[in-house]
JSON list of C-alpha atoms in Angstrom, two decimals:
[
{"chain": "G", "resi": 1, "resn": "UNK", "atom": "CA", "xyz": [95.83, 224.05, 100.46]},
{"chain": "G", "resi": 2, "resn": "UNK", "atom": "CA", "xyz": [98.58, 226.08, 101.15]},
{"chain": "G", "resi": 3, "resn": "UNK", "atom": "CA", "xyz": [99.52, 229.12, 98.79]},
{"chain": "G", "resi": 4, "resn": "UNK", "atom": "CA", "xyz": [102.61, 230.88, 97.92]},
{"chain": "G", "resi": 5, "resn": "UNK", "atom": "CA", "xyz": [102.79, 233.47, 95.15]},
{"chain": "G", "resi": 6, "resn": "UNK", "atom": "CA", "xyz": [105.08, 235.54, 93.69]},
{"chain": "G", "resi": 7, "resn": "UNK", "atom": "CA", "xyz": [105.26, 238.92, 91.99]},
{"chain": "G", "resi": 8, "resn": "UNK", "atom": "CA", "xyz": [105.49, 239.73, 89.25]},
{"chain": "G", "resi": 9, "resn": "UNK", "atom": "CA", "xyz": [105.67, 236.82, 87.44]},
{"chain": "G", "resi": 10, "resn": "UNK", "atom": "CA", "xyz": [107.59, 238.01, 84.66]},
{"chain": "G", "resi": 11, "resn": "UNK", "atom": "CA", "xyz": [110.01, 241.24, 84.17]},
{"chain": "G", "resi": 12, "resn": "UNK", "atom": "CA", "xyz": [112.04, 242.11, 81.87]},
{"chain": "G", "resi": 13, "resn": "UNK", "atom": "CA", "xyz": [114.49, 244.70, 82.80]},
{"chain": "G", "resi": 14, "resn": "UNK", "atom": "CA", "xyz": [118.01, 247.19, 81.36]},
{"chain": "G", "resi": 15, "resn": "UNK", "atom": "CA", "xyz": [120.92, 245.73, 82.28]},
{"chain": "G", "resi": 16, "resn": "UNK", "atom": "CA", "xyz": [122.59, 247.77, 85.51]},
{"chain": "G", "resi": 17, "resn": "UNK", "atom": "CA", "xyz": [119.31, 248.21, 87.29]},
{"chain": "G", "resi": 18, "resn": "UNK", "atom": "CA", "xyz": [117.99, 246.38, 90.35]},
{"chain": "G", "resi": 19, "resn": "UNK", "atom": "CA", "xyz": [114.99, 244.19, 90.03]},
{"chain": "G", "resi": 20, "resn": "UNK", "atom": "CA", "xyz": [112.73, 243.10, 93.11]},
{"chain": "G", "resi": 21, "resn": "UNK", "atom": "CA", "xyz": [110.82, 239.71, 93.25]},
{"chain": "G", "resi": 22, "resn": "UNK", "atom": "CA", "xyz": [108.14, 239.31, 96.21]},
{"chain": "G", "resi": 23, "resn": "UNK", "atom": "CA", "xyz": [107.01, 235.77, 98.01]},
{"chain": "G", "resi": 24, "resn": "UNK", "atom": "CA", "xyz": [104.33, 235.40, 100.02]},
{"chain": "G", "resi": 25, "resn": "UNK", "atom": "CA", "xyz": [103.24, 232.93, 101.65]},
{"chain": "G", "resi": 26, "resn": "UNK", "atom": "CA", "xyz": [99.20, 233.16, 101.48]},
{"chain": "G", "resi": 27, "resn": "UNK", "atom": "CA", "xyz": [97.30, 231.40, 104.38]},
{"chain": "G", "resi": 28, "resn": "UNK", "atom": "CA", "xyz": [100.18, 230.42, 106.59]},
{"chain": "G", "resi": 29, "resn": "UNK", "atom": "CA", "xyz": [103.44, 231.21, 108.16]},
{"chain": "G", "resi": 30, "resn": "UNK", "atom": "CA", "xyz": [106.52, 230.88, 107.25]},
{"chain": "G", "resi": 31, "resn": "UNK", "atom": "CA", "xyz": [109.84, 231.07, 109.27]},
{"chain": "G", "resi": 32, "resn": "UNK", "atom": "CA", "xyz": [111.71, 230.16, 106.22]},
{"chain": "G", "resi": 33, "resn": "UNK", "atom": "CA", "xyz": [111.57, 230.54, 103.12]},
{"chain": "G", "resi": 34, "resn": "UNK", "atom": "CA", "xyz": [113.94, 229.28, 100.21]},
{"chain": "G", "resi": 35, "resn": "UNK", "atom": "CA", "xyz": [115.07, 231.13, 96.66]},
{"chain": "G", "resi": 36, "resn": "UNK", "atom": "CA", "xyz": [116.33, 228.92, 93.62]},
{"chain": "G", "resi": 37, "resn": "UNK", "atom": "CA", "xyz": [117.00, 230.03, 90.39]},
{"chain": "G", "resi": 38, "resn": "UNK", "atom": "CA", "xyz": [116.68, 227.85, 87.20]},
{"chain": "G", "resi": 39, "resn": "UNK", "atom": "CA", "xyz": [118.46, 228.51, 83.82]},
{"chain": "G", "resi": 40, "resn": "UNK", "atom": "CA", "xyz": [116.75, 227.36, 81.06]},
{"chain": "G", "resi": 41, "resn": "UNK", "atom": "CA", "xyz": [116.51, 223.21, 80.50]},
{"chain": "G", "resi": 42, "resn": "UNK", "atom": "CA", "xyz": [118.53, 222.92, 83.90]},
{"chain": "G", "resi": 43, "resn": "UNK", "atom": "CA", "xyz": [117.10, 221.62, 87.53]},
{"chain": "G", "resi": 44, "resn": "UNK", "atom": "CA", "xyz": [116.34, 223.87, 90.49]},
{"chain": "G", "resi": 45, "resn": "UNK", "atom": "CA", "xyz": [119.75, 225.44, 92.34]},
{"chain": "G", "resi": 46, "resn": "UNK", "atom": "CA", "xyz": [119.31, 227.05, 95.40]},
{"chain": "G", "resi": 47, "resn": "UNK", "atom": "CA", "xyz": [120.92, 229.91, 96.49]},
{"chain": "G", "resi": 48, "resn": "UNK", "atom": "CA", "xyz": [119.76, 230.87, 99.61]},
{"chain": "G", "resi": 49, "resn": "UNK", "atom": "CA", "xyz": [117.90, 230.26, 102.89]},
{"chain": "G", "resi": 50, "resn": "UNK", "atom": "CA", "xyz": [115.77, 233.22, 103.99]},
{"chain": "G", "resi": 51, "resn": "UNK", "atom": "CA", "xyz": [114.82, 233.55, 107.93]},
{"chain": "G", "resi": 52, "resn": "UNK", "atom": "CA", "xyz": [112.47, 235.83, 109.19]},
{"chain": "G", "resi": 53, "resn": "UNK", "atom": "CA", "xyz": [114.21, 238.57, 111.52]},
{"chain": "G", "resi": 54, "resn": "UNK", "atom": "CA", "xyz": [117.76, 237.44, 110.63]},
{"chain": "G", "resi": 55, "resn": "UNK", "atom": "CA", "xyz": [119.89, 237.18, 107.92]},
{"chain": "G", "resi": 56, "resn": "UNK", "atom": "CA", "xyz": [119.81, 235.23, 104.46]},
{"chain": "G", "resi": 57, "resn": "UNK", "atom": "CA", "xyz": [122.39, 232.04, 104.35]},
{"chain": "G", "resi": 58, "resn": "UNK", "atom": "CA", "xyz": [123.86, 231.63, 100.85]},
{"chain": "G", "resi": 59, "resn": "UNK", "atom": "CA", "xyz": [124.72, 228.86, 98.92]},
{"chain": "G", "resi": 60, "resn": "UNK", "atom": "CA", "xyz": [128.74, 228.77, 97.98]},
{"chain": "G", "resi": 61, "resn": "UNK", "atom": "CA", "xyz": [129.13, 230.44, 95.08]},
{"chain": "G", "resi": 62, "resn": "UNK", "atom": "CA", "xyz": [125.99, 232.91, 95.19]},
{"chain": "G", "resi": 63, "resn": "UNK", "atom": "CA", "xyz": [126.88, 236.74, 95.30]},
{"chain": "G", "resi": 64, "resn": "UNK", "atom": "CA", "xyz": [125.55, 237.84, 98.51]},
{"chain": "G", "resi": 65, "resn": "UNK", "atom": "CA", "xyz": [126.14, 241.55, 97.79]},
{"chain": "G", "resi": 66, "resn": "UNK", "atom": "CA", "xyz": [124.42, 241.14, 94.43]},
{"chain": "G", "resi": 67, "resn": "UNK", "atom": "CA", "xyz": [121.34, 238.92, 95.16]},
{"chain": "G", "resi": 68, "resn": "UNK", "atom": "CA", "xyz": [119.91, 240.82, 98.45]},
{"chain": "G", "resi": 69, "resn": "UNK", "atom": "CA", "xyz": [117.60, 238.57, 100.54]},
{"chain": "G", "resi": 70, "resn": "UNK", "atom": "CA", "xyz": [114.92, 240.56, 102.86]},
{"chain": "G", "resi": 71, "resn": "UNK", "atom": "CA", "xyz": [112.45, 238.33, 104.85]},
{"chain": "G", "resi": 72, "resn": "UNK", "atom": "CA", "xyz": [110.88, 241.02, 107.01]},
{"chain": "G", "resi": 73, "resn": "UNK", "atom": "CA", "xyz": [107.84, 239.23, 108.24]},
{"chain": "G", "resi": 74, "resn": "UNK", "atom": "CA", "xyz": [106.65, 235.84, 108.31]},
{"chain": "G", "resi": 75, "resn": "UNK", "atom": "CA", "xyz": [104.68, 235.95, 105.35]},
{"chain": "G", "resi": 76, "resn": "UNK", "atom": "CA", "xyz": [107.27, 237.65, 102.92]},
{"chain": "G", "resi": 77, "resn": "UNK", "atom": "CA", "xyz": [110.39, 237.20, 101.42]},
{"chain": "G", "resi": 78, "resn": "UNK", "atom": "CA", "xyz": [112.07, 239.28, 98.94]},
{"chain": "G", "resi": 79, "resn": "UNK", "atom": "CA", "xyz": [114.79, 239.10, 96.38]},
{"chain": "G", "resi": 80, "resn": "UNK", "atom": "CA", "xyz": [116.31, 241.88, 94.77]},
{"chain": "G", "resi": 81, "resn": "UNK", "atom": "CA", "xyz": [118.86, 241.29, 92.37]},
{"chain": "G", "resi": 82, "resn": "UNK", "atom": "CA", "xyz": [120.85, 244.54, 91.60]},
{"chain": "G", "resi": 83, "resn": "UNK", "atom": "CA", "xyz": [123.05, 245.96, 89.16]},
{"chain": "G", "resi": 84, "resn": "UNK", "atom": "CA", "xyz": [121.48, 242.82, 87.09]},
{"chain": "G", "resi": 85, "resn": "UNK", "atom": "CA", "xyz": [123.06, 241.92, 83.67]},
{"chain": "G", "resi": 86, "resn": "UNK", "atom": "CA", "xyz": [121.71, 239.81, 80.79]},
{"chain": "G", "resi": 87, "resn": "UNK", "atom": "CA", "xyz": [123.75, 236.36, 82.88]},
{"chain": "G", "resi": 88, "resn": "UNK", "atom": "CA", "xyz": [121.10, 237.01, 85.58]},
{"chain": "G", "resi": 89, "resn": "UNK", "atom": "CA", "xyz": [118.41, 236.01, 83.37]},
{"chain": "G", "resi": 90, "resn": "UNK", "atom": "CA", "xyz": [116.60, 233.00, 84.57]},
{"chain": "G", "resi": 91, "resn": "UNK", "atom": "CA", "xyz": [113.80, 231.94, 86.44]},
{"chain": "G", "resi": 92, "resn": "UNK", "atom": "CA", "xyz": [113.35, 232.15, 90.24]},
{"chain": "G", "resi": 93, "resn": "UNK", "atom": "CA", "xyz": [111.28, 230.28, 92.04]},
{"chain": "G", "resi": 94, "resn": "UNK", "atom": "CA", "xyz": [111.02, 230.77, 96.07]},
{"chain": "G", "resi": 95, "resn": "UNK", "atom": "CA", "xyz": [109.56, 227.97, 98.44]},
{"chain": "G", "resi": 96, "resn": "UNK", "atom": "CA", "xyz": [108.06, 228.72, 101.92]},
{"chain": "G", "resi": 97, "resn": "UNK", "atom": "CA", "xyz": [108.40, 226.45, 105.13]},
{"chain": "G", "resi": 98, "resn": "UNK", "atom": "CA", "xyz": [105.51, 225.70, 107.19]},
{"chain": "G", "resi": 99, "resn": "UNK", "atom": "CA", "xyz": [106.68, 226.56, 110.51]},
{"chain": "G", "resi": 100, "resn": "UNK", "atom": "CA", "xyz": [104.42, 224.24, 112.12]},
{"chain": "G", "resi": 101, "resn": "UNK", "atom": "CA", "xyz": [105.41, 221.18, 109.84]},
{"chain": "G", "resi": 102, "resn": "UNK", "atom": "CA", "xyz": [108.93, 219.29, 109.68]},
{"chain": "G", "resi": 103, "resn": "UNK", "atom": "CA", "xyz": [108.40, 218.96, 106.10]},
{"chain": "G", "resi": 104, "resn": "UNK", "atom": "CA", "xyz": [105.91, 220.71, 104.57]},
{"chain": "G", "resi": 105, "resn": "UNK", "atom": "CA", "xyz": [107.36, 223.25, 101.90]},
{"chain": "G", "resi": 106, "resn": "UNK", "atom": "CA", "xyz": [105.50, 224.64, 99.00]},
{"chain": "G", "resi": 107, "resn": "UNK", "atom": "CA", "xyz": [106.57, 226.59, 96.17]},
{"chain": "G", "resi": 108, "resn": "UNK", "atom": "CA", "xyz": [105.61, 229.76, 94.15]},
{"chain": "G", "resi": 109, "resn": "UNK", "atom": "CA", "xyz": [104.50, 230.12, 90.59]},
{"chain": "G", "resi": 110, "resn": "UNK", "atom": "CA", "xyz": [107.79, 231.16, 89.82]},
{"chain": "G", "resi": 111, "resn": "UNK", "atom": "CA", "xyz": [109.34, 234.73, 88.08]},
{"chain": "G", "resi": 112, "resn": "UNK", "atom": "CA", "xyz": [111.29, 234.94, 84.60]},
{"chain": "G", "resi": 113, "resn": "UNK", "atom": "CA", "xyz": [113.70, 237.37, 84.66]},
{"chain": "G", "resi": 114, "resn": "UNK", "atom": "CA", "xyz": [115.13, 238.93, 81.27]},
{"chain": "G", "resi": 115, "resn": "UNK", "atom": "CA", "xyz": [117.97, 241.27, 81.69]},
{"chain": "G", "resi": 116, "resn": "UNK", "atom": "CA", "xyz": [118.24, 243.31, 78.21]},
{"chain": "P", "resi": 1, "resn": "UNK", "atom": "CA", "xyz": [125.92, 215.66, 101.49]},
{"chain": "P", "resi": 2, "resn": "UNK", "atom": "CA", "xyz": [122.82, 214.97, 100.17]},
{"chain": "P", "resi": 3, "resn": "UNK", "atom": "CA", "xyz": [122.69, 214.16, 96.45]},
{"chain": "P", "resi": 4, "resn": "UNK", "atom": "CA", "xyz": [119.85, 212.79, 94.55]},
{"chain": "P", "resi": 5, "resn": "UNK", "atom": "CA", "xyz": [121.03, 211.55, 90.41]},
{"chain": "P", "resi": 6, "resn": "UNK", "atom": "CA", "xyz": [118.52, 211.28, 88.00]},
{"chain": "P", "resi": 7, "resn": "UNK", "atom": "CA", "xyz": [120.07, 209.07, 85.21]},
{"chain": "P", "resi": 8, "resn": "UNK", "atom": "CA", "xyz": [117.82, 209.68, 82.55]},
{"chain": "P", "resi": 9, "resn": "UNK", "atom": "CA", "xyz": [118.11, 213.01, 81.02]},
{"chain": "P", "resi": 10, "resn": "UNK", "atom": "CA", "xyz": [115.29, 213.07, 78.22]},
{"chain": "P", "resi": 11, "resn": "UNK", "atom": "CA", "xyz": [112.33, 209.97, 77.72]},
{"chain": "P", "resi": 12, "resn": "UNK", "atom": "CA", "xyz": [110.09, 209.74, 74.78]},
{"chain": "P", "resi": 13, "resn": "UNK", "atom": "CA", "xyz": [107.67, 206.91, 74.30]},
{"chain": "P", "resi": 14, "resn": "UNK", "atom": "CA", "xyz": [104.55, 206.87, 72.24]},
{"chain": "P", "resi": 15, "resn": "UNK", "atom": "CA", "xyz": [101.48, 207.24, 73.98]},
{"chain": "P", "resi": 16, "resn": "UNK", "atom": "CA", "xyz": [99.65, 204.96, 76.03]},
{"chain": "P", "resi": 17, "resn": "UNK", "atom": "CA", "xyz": [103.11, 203.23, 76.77]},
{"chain": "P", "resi": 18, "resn": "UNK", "atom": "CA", "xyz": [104.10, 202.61, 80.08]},
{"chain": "P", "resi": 19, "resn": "UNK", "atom": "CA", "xyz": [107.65, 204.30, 81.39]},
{"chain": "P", "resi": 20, "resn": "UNK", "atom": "CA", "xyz": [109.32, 204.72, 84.54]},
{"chain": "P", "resi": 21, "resn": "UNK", "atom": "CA", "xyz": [111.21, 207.33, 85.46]},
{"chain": "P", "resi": 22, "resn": "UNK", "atom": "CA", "xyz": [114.52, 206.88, 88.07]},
{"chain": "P", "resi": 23, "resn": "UNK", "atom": "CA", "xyz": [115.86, 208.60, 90.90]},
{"chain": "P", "resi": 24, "resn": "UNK", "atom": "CA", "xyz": [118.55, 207.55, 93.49]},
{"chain": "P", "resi": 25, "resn": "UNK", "atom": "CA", "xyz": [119.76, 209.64, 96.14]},
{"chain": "P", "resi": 26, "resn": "UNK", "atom": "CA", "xyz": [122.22, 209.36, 98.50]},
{"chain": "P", "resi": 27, "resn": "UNK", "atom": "CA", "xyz": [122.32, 210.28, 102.04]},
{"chain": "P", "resi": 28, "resn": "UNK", "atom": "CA", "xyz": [123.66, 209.69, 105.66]},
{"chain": "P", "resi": 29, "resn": "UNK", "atom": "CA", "xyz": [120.61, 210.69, 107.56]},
{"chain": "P", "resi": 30, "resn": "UNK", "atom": "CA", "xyz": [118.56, 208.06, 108.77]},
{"chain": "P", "resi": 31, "resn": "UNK", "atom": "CA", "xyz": [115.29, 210.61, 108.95]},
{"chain": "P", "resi": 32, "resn": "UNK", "atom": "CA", "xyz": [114.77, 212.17, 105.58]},
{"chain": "P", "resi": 33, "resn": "UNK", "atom": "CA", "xyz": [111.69, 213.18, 102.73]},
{"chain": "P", "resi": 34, "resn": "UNK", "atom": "CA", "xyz": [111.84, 212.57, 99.18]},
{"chain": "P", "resi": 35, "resn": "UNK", "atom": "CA", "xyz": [109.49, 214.03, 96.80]},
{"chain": "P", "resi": 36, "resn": "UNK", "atom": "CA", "xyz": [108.28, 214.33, 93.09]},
{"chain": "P", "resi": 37, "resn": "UNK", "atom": "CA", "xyz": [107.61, 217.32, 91.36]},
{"chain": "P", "resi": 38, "resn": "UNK", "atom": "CA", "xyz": [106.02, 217.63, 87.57]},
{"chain": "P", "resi": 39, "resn": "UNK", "atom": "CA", "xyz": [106.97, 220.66, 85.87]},
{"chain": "P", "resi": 40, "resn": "UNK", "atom": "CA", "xyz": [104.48, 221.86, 82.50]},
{"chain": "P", "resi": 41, "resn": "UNK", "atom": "CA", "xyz": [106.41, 224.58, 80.26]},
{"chain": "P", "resi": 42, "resn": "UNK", "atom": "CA", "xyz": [105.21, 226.79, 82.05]},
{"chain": "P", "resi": 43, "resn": "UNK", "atom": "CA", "xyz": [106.81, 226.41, 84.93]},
{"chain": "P", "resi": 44, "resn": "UNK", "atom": "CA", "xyz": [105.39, 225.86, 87.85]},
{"chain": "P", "resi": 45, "resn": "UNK", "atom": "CA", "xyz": [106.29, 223.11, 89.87]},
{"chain": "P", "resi": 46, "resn": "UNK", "atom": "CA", "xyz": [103.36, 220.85, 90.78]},
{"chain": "P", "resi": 47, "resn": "UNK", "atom": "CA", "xyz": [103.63, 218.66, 93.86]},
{"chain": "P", "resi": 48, "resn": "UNK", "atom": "CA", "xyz": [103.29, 215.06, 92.81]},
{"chain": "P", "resi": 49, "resn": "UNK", "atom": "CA", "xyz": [104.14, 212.71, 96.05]},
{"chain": "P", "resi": 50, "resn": "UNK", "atom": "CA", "xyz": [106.19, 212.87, 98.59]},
{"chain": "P", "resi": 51, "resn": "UNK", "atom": "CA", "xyz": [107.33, 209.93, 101.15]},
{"chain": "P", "resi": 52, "resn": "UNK", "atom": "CA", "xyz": [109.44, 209.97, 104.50]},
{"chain": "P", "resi": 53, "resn": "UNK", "atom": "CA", "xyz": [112.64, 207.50, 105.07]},
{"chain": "P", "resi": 54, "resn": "UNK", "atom": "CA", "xyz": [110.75, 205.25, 107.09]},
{"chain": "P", "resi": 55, "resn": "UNK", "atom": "CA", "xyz": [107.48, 204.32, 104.71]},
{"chain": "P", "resi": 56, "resn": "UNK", "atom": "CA", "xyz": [108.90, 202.32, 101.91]},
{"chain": "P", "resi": 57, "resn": "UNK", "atom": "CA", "xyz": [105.21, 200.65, 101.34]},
{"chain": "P", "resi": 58, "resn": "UNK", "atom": "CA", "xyz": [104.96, 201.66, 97.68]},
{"chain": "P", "resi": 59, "resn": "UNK", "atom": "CA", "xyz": [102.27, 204.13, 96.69]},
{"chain": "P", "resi": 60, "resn": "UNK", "atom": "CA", "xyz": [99.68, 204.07, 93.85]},
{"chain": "P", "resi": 61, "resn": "UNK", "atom": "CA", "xyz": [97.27, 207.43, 92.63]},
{"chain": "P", "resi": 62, "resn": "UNK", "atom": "CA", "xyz": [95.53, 206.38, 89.44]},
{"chain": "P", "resi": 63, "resn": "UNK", "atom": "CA", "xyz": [98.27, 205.82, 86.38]},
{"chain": "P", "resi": 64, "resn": "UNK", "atom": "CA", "xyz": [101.05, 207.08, 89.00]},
{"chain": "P", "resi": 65, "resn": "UNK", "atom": "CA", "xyz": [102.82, 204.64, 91.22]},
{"chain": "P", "resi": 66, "resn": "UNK", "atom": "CA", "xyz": [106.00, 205.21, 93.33]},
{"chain": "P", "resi": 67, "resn": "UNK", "atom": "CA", "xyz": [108.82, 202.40, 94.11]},
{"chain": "P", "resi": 68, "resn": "UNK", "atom": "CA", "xyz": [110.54, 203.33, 97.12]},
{"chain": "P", "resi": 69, "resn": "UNK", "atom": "CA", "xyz": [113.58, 201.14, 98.23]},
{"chain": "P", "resi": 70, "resn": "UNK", "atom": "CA", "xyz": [115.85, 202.39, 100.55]},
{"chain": "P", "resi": 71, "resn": "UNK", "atom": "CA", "xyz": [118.03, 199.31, 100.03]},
{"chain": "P", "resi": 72, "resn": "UNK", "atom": "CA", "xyz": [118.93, 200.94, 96.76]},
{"chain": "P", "resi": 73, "resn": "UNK", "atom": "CA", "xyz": [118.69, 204.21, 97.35]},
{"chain": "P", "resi": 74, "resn": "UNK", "atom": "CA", "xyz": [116.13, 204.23, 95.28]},
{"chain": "P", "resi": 75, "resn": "UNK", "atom": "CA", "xyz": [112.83, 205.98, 94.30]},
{"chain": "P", "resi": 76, "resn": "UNK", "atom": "CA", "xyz": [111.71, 205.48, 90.77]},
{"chain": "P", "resi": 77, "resn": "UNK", "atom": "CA", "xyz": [108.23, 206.52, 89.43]},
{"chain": "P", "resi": 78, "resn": "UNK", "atom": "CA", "xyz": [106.10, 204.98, 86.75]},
{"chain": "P", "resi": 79, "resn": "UNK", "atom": "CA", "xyz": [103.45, 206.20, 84.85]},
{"chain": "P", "resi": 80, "resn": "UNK", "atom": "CA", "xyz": [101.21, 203.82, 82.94]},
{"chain": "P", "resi": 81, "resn": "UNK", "atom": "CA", "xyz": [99.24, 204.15, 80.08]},
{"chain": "P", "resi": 82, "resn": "UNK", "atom": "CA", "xyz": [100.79, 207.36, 79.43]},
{"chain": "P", "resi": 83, "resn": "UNK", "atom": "CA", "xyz": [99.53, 210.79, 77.66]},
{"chain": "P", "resi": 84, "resn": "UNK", "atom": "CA", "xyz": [100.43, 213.43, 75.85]},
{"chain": "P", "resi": 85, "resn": "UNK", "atom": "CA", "xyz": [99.72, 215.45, 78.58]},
{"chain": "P", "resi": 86, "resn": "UNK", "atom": "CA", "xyz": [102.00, 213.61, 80.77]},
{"chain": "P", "resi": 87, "resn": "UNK", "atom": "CA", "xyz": [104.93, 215.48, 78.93]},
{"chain": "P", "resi": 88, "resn": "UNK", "atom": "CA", "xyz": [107.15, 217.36, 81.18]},
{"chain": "P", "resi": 89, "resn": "UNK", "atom": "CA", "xyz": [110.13, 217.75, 82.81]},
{"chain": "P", "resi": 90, "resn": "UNK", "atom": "CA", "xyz": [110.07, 215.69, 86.52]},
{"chain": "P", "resi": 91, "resn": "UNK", "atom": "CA", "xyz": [111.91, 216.23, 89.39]},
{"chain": "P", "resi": 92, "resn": "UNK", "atom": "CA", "xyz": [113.05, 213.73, 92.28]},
{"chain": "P", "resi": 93, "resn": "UNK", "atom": "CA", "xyz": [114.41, 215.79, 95.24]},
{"chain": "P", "resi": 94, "resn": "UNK", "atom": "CA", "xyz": [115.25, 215.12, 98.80]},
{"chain": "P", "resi": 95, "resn": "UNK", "atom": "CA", "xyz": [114.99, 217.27, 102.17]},
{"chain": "P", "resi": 96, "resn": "UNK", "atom": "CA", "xyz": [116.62, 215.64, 105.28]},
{"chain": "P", "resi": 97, "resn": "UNK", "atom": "CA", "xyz": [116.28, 216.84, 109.00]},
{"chain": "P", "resi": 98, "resn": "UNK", "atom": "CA", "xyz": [120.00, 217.60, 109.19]},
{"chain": "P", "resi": 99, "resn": "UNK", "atom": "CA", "xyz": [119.89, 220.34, 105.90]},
{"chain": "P", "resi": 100, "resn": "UNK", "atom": "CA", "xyz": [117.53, 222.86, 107.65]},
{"chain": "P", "resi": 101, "resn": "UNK", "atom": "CA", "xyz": [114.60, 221.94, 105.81]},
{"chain": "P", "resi": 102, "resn": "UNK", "atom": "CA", "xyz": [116.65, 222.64, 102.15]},
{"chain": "P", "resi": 103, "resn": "UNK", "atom": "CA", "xyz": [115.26, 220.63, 99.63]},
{"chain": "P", "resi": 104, "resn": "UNK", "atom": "CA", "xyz": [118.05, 219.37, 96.71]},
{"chain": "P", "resi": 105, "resn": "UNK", "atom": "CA", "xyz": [116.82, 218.67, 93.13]},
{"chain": "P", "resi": 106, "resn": "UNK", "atom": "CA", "xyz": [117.83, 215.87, 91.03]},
{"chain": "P", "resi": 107, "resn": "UNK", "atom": "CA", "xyz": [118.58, 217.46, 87.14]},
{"chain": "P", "resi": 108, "resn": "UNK", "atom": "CA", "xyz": [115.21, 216.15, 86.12]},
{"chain": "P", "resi": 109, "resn": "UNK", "atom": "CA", "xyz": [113.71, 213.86, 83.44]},
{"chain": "P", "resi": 110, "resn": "UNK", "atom": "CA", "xyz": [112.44, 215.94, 80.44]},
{"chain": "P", "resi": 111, "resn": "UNK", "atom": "CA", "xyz": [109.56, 213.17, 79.44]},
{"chain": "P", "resi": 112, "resn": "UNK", "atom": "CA", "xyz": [108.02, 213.15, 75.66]},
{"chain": "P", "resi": 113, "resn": "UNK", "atom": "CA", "xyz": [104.71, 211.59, 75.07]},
{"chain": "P", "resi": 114, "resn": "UNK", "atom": "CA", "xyz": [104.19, 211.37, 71.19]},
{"chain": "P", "resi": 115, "resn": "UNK", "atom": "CA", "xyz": [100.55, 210.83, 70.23]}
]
């Protein structure tokens, strides 16, 4: 089956520095890929759309300039979230689009972020 | 816009017990996917079902079955003869042609199986 992972799967990090969170999609490709972050005992909001060669769509509301979206080739996707502070602690969880399916997403283990 | 409500916020039955977990959505496209994910404390999401707008024959895998009516809007999920390690929280989501593939989350059922 399809595989998507993510690194690392935990950090923990000072608050003002920039934190980066990989996705990769293992044995396929993946034109788009999706980041959502969870806060604790809540459901899965998305924030933004991630297309390979082109830029990341945002979700109203989510801080472009402060959550930067890379998706340089079609088997990675990263999120760096800079200048973090302790509100930016969460979990994140990206999700990768089968290019060659309509439907077919799957998602990555996830990454806990703790801003100290 | 898509939206997809799950009603029930937390569910705790005793084991063994038979519950059913809701989801209604609501959409205007006519082509569209809805899914259920399982998520264990630790987080990952694991991929329990997922149907497109024009199957509503219902679906059974082992104590899992799936009730899909679009005349309702509705896809609600039942587990029978539950177990403790049924306990989770379980998410109904949607993806439609029309949203570029983005798939929107209910807020999830946090389910309770007491032993």
């Amino acid at each position: 089956g399809a595989v998507v992972s993510q690194h690392p799967s935990w950090v923990i990090c000072k608050s003002g520095t920039s934190v980066k969170i990989e996705c990769r999609s293992l044995d396929f490709q993946a034109t788009t890929m999706f980041w959502y972050r969870q806060f604790p005992k809540q459901s899965l909001m998305l924030m933004a759309t991630s297309n390979e060669g082109s830029k990341a769509t945002y979700e109203q509301g989510v801080e472009k300039d402060k959550f930067l979206i890379n998706h340089a080739s079609l088997t990675l996707s990263t999120l760096t979230v800079t200048s973090a502070h302790p509100e930016d602690s969460s979990f994140y969880i990206c999700s990768a689009h089968n290019r060659d399916s309509s439907y077919e997403q799957y998602f990555g283990p996830g990454t806990r972020l703790t801003v100290t | 816009a898509q939206k997809v409500t799950q009603a029930q916020t937390e569910i705790s039955v005793v084991e063994k017990e038979d519950v059913t977990l809701d989801c209604v959505y609501e959409t205007r496209d006519t082509t569209y996917y809805l899914f259920w994910y399982k998520q264990p404390p630790s987080g990952e999401l694991v991929f329990l079902i997922r149907r497109n707008s024009f199957d509503e024959q219902n679906e059974i895998s082992g104590r899992y079955s799936w009730n899909f009516q679009k005349s309702t809007s509705s896809f609600n999920f039942t587990i029978t003869a539950s177990q403790v390690v049924d306990s989770a929280v379980y998410f109904c989501a949607h993806l439609s042609w029309s949203s570029a593939s983005k798939i929107i989350f209910g807020s999830g059922t946090r389910l309770s199986i007491r032993p």
